[in-house]
Amino acid sequence: MPLGILDDNKLEHVPGTAPLSELGRVDAELAGIDRGVLKHDATGQIVLVPQPSDSPNDPYNWPRWKKEMFTLVIAYGCGCVGAAIGPLLTPAFVPLATQFGVPLQTFTLGCNGSCIVAIAVGSLLCNTIAVKVGKRPVYIVTTLGLAVSSFWAAEAKSFGSLAGARALQGFCMAPFEALIPASVSDIWHVHERGFRMAIFNLGVLGGINLAGPIAGSIIEKGSFRIAMHSMGGAMVLMLILVIFFMPESAFVRHDAINIDTSDKTIDIEDAEKEKTVQIENRAAVASTWSEPRLSYVQELKPYSGYFDTVSFWRTLIRPFFLILSPIVMWATLLFTICISWLVLISITLSQIFSAPPYNFSVSSVGATNVSSFVASVLATLVAGYVVDGVATWMAKRNNGVFEPEFRLPVMITYLIFTATGFFAWGESLYKQDPWPIPVIVCMGLINLGVQLGTTSVVTYVSDCHREQSAEAFAIMNFIKNMFAFGLTFYANDWIVVQGVRDCFYVIGGTTVAVTLTTIPMYIWGKRARSWVYRYRVLDKVLKKA
């Protein structure tokens, strides 16, 4: 029973469990692998999980500057997507609804609802295409679509045209929500992912929080068209960055030792023999991975030639079967709660702060997100150390064996900060406290917890379902966005009818109840991983669908 996690006796080795930190040596009975066979990081102390192949073109073998540049482009792109998903216009929802001559709830549904439901659909379709032909073509085409749709929205003359542009924006945003975690897993090892996932979350949440202050001032002093033209320019820059600094990360490894997704431990003698054979083959003849490293110019091709022979339609329905995994089911619930409540706050900010007693202007409503951005940055600075650090520390305490459930203790920060923030937000607005209390204190707490919580959830899913991470995040984003789409139907009216305090008390209570499910997930998570592997959900889809 490793640190409170119930062990599994059905499989010799449960996928996801792997040797990570070695205290002199890893017991063969625990890991089943001689450490001399395995590849380590530069310090020689941490086993690389997953194990990279010997190919110079394996993304795990990319030079560090290339990986970091890839990650920075992800952060910028997710920031642009986070800004465009709704907060870009939310500070001006009330005056814009009047300008287009539609009720506030209708404007919210058309402007944000169409965008959100399109993201849900796009998550599935873009994931399917990415599995078939790789991620790079999807990123390039959808980034171009984001630029086009932003300029379209800027020139929209009617509410219907604006809603259509927002729907196209939503569809093209999908890869930057659904595929990014899988891309991070393509290039970073387990002990490095926490901080990079935090950067991904910072891009999304930072974009959401910075868009309001910037766009609010632009809209108030100019118009929403200027804001949308600016977003179009940002997307053009993003397209350039994607083309030059995001090569294809999908890669098929043939000679890497599988120490984390197999159901069996690796026999030491067999592993050493395999390693010896590989060395002899490389010395005698040109092996599979003797091809030269792809040049920078070759990597600029929009399509690398990657192709998966699996059926398009079977790939499309695979995410719906993956939701049967208890890990994905739990993560979807937590991820939906983490993000959707932020969407609800964003679409009600103008409604709350434009009215008495605050009477904020459009730019002032937008500025309320500054504290959220600061909190997200602070959380990002510590997220890598916390999420990766806690997991590594627990692995050392567990005789050097890593369990994905070691990511979950960080969820206590989400429970403490975010739930407290929601209760305090509702109470302070009900009592009409001075604006610094709800804006700085409450929103800061909420976003601090959300950043840490989502990083924990995303890394946990990546560690448990590395080979199916694209499908896992596709279904997670589909359900999350459909739930958020439902919120746009009644969020504004909910606050009017029930009152802001009761509304956010319900939200706070729901957050507490959902977060407490982390406890059974931690305890039974390893058995859940074993069950998923033994049931072979995706294998049945591939054979029977």
XYZ file of C-alpha atoms in Angstrom:
545
model
C 0.000 0.000 0.000
C 2.267 2.817 -1.299
C 1.600 5.911 0.863
C -2.121 5.210 1.218
C -2.716 3.989 -2.351
C -4.327 0.557 -2.549
C -2.095 -1.823 -4.473
C -3.290 -3.974 -7.350
C -2.855 -7.734 -7.591
C -4.351 -8.255 -11.051
C -1.379 -7.109 -13.125
C 2.318 -7.688 -12.770
C 2.829 -3.984 -13.466
C 0.118 -1.312 -13.522
C 0.499 1.168 -16.415
C 1.521 4.584 -15.127
C 3.642 3.224 -12.296
C 7.342 3.704 -13.048
C 10.757 4.023 -11.422
C 11.533 7.723 -11.136
C 13.988 8.649 -8.411
C 16.653 6.140 -7.550
C 18.067 5.842 -4.061
C 21.216 3.947 -4.978
C 19.269 1.346 -6.955
C 15.684 0.415 -7.673
C 14.670 -2.919 -6.225
C 14.205 -5.318 -9.121
C 11.129 -6.763 -7.472
C 9.576 -3.262 -7.360
C 10.559 -1.959 -10.752
C 11.648 -5.104 -12.560
C 14.383 -3.182 -14.370
C 18.137 -2.864 -13.940
C 18.884 0.846 -13.701
C 21.918 0.375 -15.933
C 19.597 -0.413 -18.837
C 17.564 2.766 -18.420
C 18.245 6.281 -19.641
C 18.515 9.021 -17.022
C 18.467 12.795 -16.925
C 21.674 14.833 -16.989
C 22.174 14.404 -13.241
C 22.021 10.620 -13.524
C 19.622 10.514 -10.564
C 16.209 10.534 -12.257
C 14.991 7.858 -14.658
C 13.477 9.303 -17.830
C 9.792 8.389 -18.040
C 8.826 7.688 -20.795
C 12.102 6.268 -22.084
C 13.230 8.037 -25.279
C 14.268 6.120 -28.372
C 17.711 6.411 -29.984
C 16.421 8.489 -32.877
C 17.810 12.046 -33.112
C 14.362 13.100 -34.319
C 12.531 11.809 -31.241
C 10.969 14.895 -29.569
C 12.190 13.572 -26.194
C 15.718 13.974 -27.585
C 15.263 17.542 -28.827
C 17.747 20.066 -27.418
C 16.417 21.911 -24.400
C 16.206 25.316 -26.140
C 13.947 23.788 -28.778
C 11.615 22.304 -26.176
C 11.489 25.549 -24.209
C 10.766 27.576 -27.346
C 7.978 25.152 -28.238
C 6.549 25.667 -24.737
C 6.792 29.463 -24.937
C 4.864 29.458 -28.220
C 2.252 27.290 -26.496
C 1.983 29.849 -23.680
C 1.567 32.739 -26.124
C -0.972 30.860 -28.241
C -2.996 29.755 -25.228
C -2.916 33.341 -23.966
C -4.398 34.590 -27.242
C -6.999 31.822 -27.167
C -7.809 32.526 -23.538
C -8.344 36.185 -24.419
C -10.562 35.461 -27.422
C -12.737 32.835 -25.758
C -14.945 35.454 -24.140
C -13.204 37.950 -21.852
C -12.157 40.103 -24.784
C -15.700 41.450 -25.028
C -17.188 40.656 -21.611
C -16.412 44.069 -20.038
C -18.665 45.639 -22.691
C -21.450 43.035 -22.849
C -24.054 45.422 -21.463
C -23.390 48.320 -23.893
C -22.747 45.954 -26.826
C -26.092 44.208 -26.273
C -27.717 47.634 -26.476
C -25.659 48.531 -29.567
C -26.791 45.404 -31.418
C -30.350 45.738 -30.146
C -30.654 42.354 -28.385
C -31.296 41.376 -24.727
C -28.229 40.786 -22.558
C -28.926 37.053 -22.160
C -29.345 36.673 -25.946
C -26.127 38.567 -26.611
C -24.267 36.397 -24.094
C -25.619 33.237 -25.726
C -24.773 34.356 -29.264
C -21.390 35.907 -28.532
C -20.006 33.450 -25.997
C -22.362 30.489 -26.296
C -21.710 29.945 -30.001
C -17.975 30.168 -29.361
C -18.028 27.686 -26.487
C -20.146 25.027 -28.220
C -17.915 25.311 -31.296
C -14.886 24.626 -29.082
C -16.606 21.483 -27.829
C -17.201 20.183 -31.348
C -13.770 21.307 -32.529
C -12.068 19.434 -29.677
C -13.320 16.125 -31.070
C -12.769 16.834 -34.758
C -9.339 18.407 -34.346
C -8.224 15.574 -32.085
C -9.312 13.050 -34.723
C -7.402 14.835 -37.468
C -4.326 15.226 -35.229
C -4.289 11.496 -34.433
C -4.431 10.719 -38.157
C -1.938 13.193 -39.616
C -0.136 14.765 -36.658
C -0.626 17.965 -34.683
C 1.377 20.480 -36.714
C -1.057 20.734 -39.691
C -3.931 21.205 -37.241
C -2.139 23.992 -35.377
C -1.250 25.831 -38.582
C -4.701 25.671 -40.180
C -6.607 26.601 -37.019
C -4.252 29.479 -36.190
C -4.913 30.854 -39.667
C -8.630 30.409 -38.977
C -8.298 32.356 -35.731
C -6.738 35.290 -37.561
C -9.454 35.275 -40.259
C -12.323 34.966 -37.773
C -10.929 37.795 -35.617
C -10.883 40.177 -38.578
C -14.361 38.958 -39.546
C -15.692 39.709 -36.057
C -14.091 43.146 -36.196
C -16.051 43.994 -39.342
C -19.352 42.314 -38.379
C -22.320 44.586 -39.113
C -25.033 42.481 -37.490
C -25.443 40.353 -34.410
C -25.803 37.224 -36.565
C -22.533 37.942 -38.349
C -20.741 38.518 -35.038
C -22.127 35.254 -33.635
C -20.959 33.396 -36.769
C -17.458 34.820 -36.467
C -17.354 33.838 -32.818
C -18.426 30.286 -33.701
C -15.556 29.983 -36.194
C -13.214 31.404 -33.567
C -14.378 28.768 -31.131
C -13.796 25.897 -33.535
C -10.274 27.113 -34.286
C -9.513 27.605 -30.591
C -10.171 23.939 -29.836
C -6.652 22.561 -30.551
C -5.133 25.057 -28.124
C -7.262 23.562 -25.370
C -7.540 19.891 -26.335
C -4.183 19.148 -28.000
C -1.721 21.230 -25.986
C -1.529 18.889 -22.962
C -0.833 15.996 -25.347
C 1.850 18.068 -27.085
C 3.479 18.812 -23.732
C 3.506 15.076 -22.999
C 5.074 14.472 -26.432
C 8.238 16.386 -25.576
C 8.609 16.519 -21.770
C 9.253 13.663 -19.350
C 7.094 12.978 -16.292
C 9.330 14.838 -13.816
C 9.332 17.933 -16.072
C 5.652 18.199 -16.960
C 4.206 19.935 -13.917
C 5.824 23.307 -14.609
C 5.097 23.108 -18.359
C 1.459 22.228 -17.715
C 1.365 25.216 -15.371
C 2.666 27.395 -18.221
C -0.115 26.044 -20.447
C -2.686 26.887 -17.778
C -1.111 30.313 -17.249
C -1.476 30.986 -20.966
C -5.182 30.169 -20.867
C -5.987 31.802 -17.527
C -3.590 34.697 -18.131
C -5.249 35.413 -21.461
C -8.655 35.288 -19.823
C -7.571 37.676 -17.074
C -5.482 40.117 -19.132
C -7.954 40.444 -21.978
C -10.461 42.302 -19.810
C -8.211 45.150 -18.617
C -6.679 45.704 -22.054
C -9.829 45.269 -24.139
C -11.937 47.254 -21.667
C -9.844 50.370 -22.180
C -9.667 49.871 -25.944
C -13.443 49.389 -26.238
C -14.248 52.348 -23.989
C -11.914 54.762 -25.791
C -12.354 53.273 -29.255
C -14.636 50.366 -30.110
C -14.869 46.591 -29.923
C -13.793 46.524 -33.578
C -10.368 47.883 -32.664
C -10.039 45.189 -29.999
C -10.909 42.462 -32.503
C -8.517 43.858 -35.125
C -5.798 43.787 -32.467
C -6.618 40.183 -31.699
C -6.366 39.411 -35.419
C -2.888 40.903 -35.450
C -1.918 38.820 -32.427
C -3.126 35.705 -34.241
C -1.040 36.560 -37.319
C 2.017 36.736 -35.055
C 0.948 33.415 -33.538
C 0.780 31.857 -37.002
C 4.363 32.935 -37.667
C 5.518 31.459 -34.342
C 3.708 28.172 -34.981
C 5.284 27.823 -38.417
C 8.833 28.496 -37.232
C 8.922 27.092 -33.689
C 6.352 24.285 -33.378
C 7.571 21.295 -35.397
C 5.634 18.046 -35.438
C 5.725 16.356 -32.011
C 3.873 13.134 -32.933
C 6.434 10.352 -33.184
C 6.423 6.540 -33.307
C 9.060 4.955 -31.046
C 10.195 1.469 -32.014
C 13.296 0.867 -29.896
C 12.432 2.531 -26.593
C 11.997 0.410 -23.463
C 8.433 0.684 -22.200
C 8.573 1.123 -18.418
C 5.313 2.958 -17.769
C 2.447 1.806 -20.017
C 3.018 -1.964 -20.150
C 1.210 -4.442 -17.896
C 4.415 -6.347 -17.194
C 7.713 -5.537 -15.582
C 10.684 -5.855 -17.904
C 12.901 -8.855 -17.428
C 16.415 -7.636 -16.681
C 18.164 -10.186 -18.873
C 15.784 -9.594 -21.790
C 16.182 -5.836 -21.471
C 19.988 -6.127 -21.446
C 19.888 -8.486 -24.424
C 17.645 -6.075 -26.274
C 20.037 -3.243 -25.519
C 23.045 -5.329 -26.668
C 21.307 -6.316 -29.908
C 20.479 -2.675 -30.628
C 24.112 -1.641 -30.096
C 25.395 -4.459 -32.324
C 22.887 -3.630 -35.038
C 23.894 0.015 -35.013
C 27.539 -0.940 -35.263
C 27.088 -3.509 -38.033
C 24.469 -2.011 -40.289
C 22.406 1.084 -40.644
C 19.679 0.654 -38.071
C 16.162 2.065 -38.150
C 17.336 5.220 -36.370
C 20.503 5.817 -38.403
C 18.733 8.439 -40.479
C 20.234 11.911 -40.138
C 18.643 14.490 -37.881
C 16.002 16.483 -39.731
C 17.261 19.937 -40.621
C 15.460 23.053 -39.422
C 14.241 23.721 -42.965
C 12.826 20.195 -43.258
C 10.923 20.663 -40.006
C 9.248 23.775 -41.433
C 7.118 21.645 -43.743
C 3.419 22.051 -42.862
C 3.036 18.266 -42.975
C 5.752 15.906 -41.745
C 4.351 12.772 -43.398
C 3.095 11.288 -40.135
C 0.033 9.097 -40.716
C -1.950 6.713 -38.537
C -3.848 3.998 -40.412
C -6.678 3.864 -37.857
C -10.142 4.690 -39.242
C -11.177 8.356 -39.072
C -14.624 7.498 -37.711
C -13.267 5.093 -35.129
C -10.831 7.747 -33.999
C -13.695 10.228 -33.762
C -15.661 8.067 -31.323
C -12.693 6.887 -29.243
C -12.895 9.817 -26.771
C -16.482 8.853 -25.914
C -15.296 5.387 -24.889
C -12.358 6.781 -22.922
C -14.801 8.580 -20.612
C -15.479 5.092 -19.190
C -12.064 5.330 -17.546
C -12.571 6.298 -13.877
C -9.504 8.531 -14.172
C -10.879 10.473 -17.132
C -14.356 10.534 -15.612
C -13.041 12.062 -12.387
C -10.712 14.463 -14.194
C -13.546 15.644 -16.458
C -15.678 16.433 -13.427
C -12.877 18.395 -11.728
C -11.707 20.113 -14.928
C -15.258 21.152 -15.817
C -15.806 22.630 -12.368
C -12.399 24.359 -12.322
C -12.863 26.192 -15.603
C -16.624 26.607 -16.045
C -17.097 28.667 -12.902
C -14.493 31.092 -14.250
C -16.542 31.362 -17.442
C -19.629 32.137 -15.349
C -17.784 34.897 -13.504
C -16.477 36.371 -16.755
C -19.922 36.605 -18.371
C -21.466 38.192 -15.268
C -18.743 40.741 -14.434
C -20.300 43.488 -16.556
C -23.734 42.745 -15.091
C -22.423 42.952 -11.497
C -19.993 45.858 -11.629
C -21.797 48.077 -14.147
C -24.720 48.327 -11.725
C -24.949 50.170 -8.367
C -23.221 50.438 -5.964
C -20.067 50.020 -8.067
C -21.137 51.708 -11.345
C -17.884 50.738 -13.077
C -17.097 51.952 -16.569
C -16.236 49.464 -19.313
C -12.495 49.870 -18.694
C -12.954 49.538 -14.929
C -14.933 46.314 -15.365
C -12.082 44.982 -17.478
C -9.524 46.023 -14.855
C -11.156 43.749 -12.281
C -9.238 40.847 -13.857
C -5.800 42.227 -12.989
C -5.761 40.547 -9.567
C -6.731 37.262 -11.208
C -3.768 37.534 -13.573
C -1.355 38.292 -10.737
C -2.681 35.292 -8.785
C -2.282 33.041 -11.855
C 1.322 34.174 -12.328
C 2.142 33.571 -8.666
C 0.554 30.111 -8.843
C 2.540 29.300 -11.994
C 5.807 30.246 -10.297
C 5.169 27.681 -7.573
C 3.112 25.110 -9.520
C 6.100 23.383 -11.074
C 7.895 23.079 -7.755
C 4.711 22.002 -5.980
C 3.238 19.545 -8.531
C 6.545 18.045 -9.690
C 8.227 18.491 -6.310
C 5.529 16.722 -4.314
C 5.413 13.848 -6.816
C 9.205 13.428 -6.793
C 9.355 13.634 -2.992
C 6.633 11.016 -2.620
C 8.379 8.783 -5.178
C 11.523 8.899 -3.054
C 9.465 7.979 -0.007
C 8.032 5.099 -2.046
C 11.443 3.483 -2.681
C 11.953 5.421 -5.903
C 8.726 4.251 -7.574
C 6.432 6.917 -9.018
C 2.638 6.592 -8.913
C 0.511 9.099 -10.915
C -1.662 9.527 -7.804
C 1.250 11.430 -6.260
C -0.015 14.399 -8.312
C -3.287 14.551 -6.378
C -2.332 15.879 -2.907
C -1.922 19.306 -4.535
C -5.723 19.390 -4.954
C -5.959 20.476 -1.319
C -4.845 23.925 -2.488
C -7.801 24.053 -4.870
C -10.173 23.124 -2.076
C -8.784 25.737 0.312
C -8.265 28.693 -2.015
C -10.979 28.336 -4.645
C -13.876 27.189 -2.479
C -13.094 29.905 0.067
C -12.890 32.439 -2.750
C -16.335 31.537 -4.119
C -18.025 31.787 -0.716
C -16.284 35.085 0.018
C -17.107 36.435 -3.474
C -20.824 35.848 -3.013
C -20.870 37.216 0.540
C -18.851 40.359 -0.241
C -20.980 41.265 -3.271
C -24.167 40.661 -1.267
C -22.959 42.980 1.492
C -21.722 45.451 -1.118
C -18.244 45.522 0.391
C -15.664 47.945 -1.043
C -14.516 46.706 -4.444
C -10.981 45.636 -3.355
C -12.462 42.790 -1.288
C -14.303 40.945 -4.082
C -11.939 42.024 -6.850
C -8.513 41.625 -5.249
C -8.997 39.191 -2.365
C -11.766 36.902 -3.643
C -10.819 36.705 -7.322
C -7.180 36.325 -6.348
C -7.974 33.320 -4.141
C -10.176 31.737 -6.808
C -7.562 31.973 -9.549
C -4.695 30.908 -7.307
C -6.521 27.684 -6.517
C -7.733 27.092 -10.079
C -4.219 27.346 -11.502
C -2.816 24.813 -9.035
C -5.865 22.540 -9.294
C -5.999 22.363 -13.090
C -2.243 21.740 -13.277
C -2.653 18.798 -10.894
C -5.591 17.338 -12.849
C -3.990 17.740 -16.278
C -0.654 16.196 -15.260
C -2.456 13.300 -13.539
C -4.369 12.427 -16.709
C -1.197 12.721 -18.810
C 0.641 10.352 -16.478
C -2.203 7.796 -16.392
C -3.138 7.880 -20.088
C 0.039 8.942 -21.870
C -0.757 7.030 -25.046
C -4.384 8.222 -25.088
C -3.832 11.748 -23.755
C -5.157 13.407 -26.922
C -8.427 11.481 -26.701
C -8.663 12.100 -22.947
C -8.309 15.865 -23.272
C -10.635 15.937 -26.273
C -13.523 14.439 -24.297
C -12.651 16.508 -21.216
C -12.800 19.717 -23.231
C -15.948 18.611 -25.057
C -17.860 18.042 -21.816
C -16.396 21.103 -20.112
C -17.384 23.389 -22.968
C -20.853 21.896 -23.321
C -21.390 22.541 -19.614
C -20.064 26.094 -19.986
C -22.351 26.539 -22.997
C -25.276 25.566 -20.796
C -24.222 28.242 -18.293
C -24.581 30.953 -20.930
C -28.315 30.179 -21.128
C -29.042 31.123 -17.549
C -25.983 32.649 -15.810
C -27.153 36.267 -15.977
C -30.754 35.394 -15.110
C -29.593 33.079 -12.305
C -27.949 35.993 -10.488
C -31.000 38.208 -11.043
C -33.467 35.607 -9.742
C -31.532 33.950 -6.919
C -29.154 36.720 -5.944
C -25.371 36.787 -6.118
C -24.804 35.351 -2.614
C -27.029 32.298 -2.977
C -25.705 31.717 -6.487
C -22.077 31.582 -5.389
C -22.862 29.680 -2.219
C -24.206 26.944 -4.499
C -21.061 27.175 -6.610
C -18.807 27.064 -3.541
C -20.635 24.077 -2.089
C -20.487 22.232 -5.396
C -16.765 22.928 -5.602
C -16.168 21.467 -2.128
C -18.233 18.334 -2.842
C -16.549 17.661 -6.180
C -13.033 18.279 -4.877
C -13.522 15.812 -2.015
C -13.840 13.035 -4.618
C -10.053 13.369 -4.945
C -9.715 11.287 -1.760
C -11.217 8.051 -3.186
C -9.449 8.751 -6.486
C -6.112 8.831 -4.667
C -6.843 5.656 -2.719
C -8.298 3.557 -5.554
C -6.572 5.255 -8.501
C -4.014 2.493 -9.063
C -6.734 -0.157 -9.154
C -8.687 2.050 -11.572
C -5.664 2.181 -13.883
C -5.398 -1.595 -13.708
C -9.086 -1.985 -14.516
C -8.823 0.331 -17.535
C -5.890 -1.643 -18.919
C -7.527 -5.027 -18.341
C -10.846 -3.873 -19.829
C -9.013 -2.439 -22.888
C -11.678 0.102 -23.760
C -9.956 1.629 -26.773
C -8.851 -1.736 -28.133
C -12.506 -2.755 -28.383
C -13.297 0.439 -30.268
C -10.540 -0.237 -32.767
C -11.704 -3.805 -33.353
C -15.483 -3.461 -33.300
C -16.447 0.121 -34.126
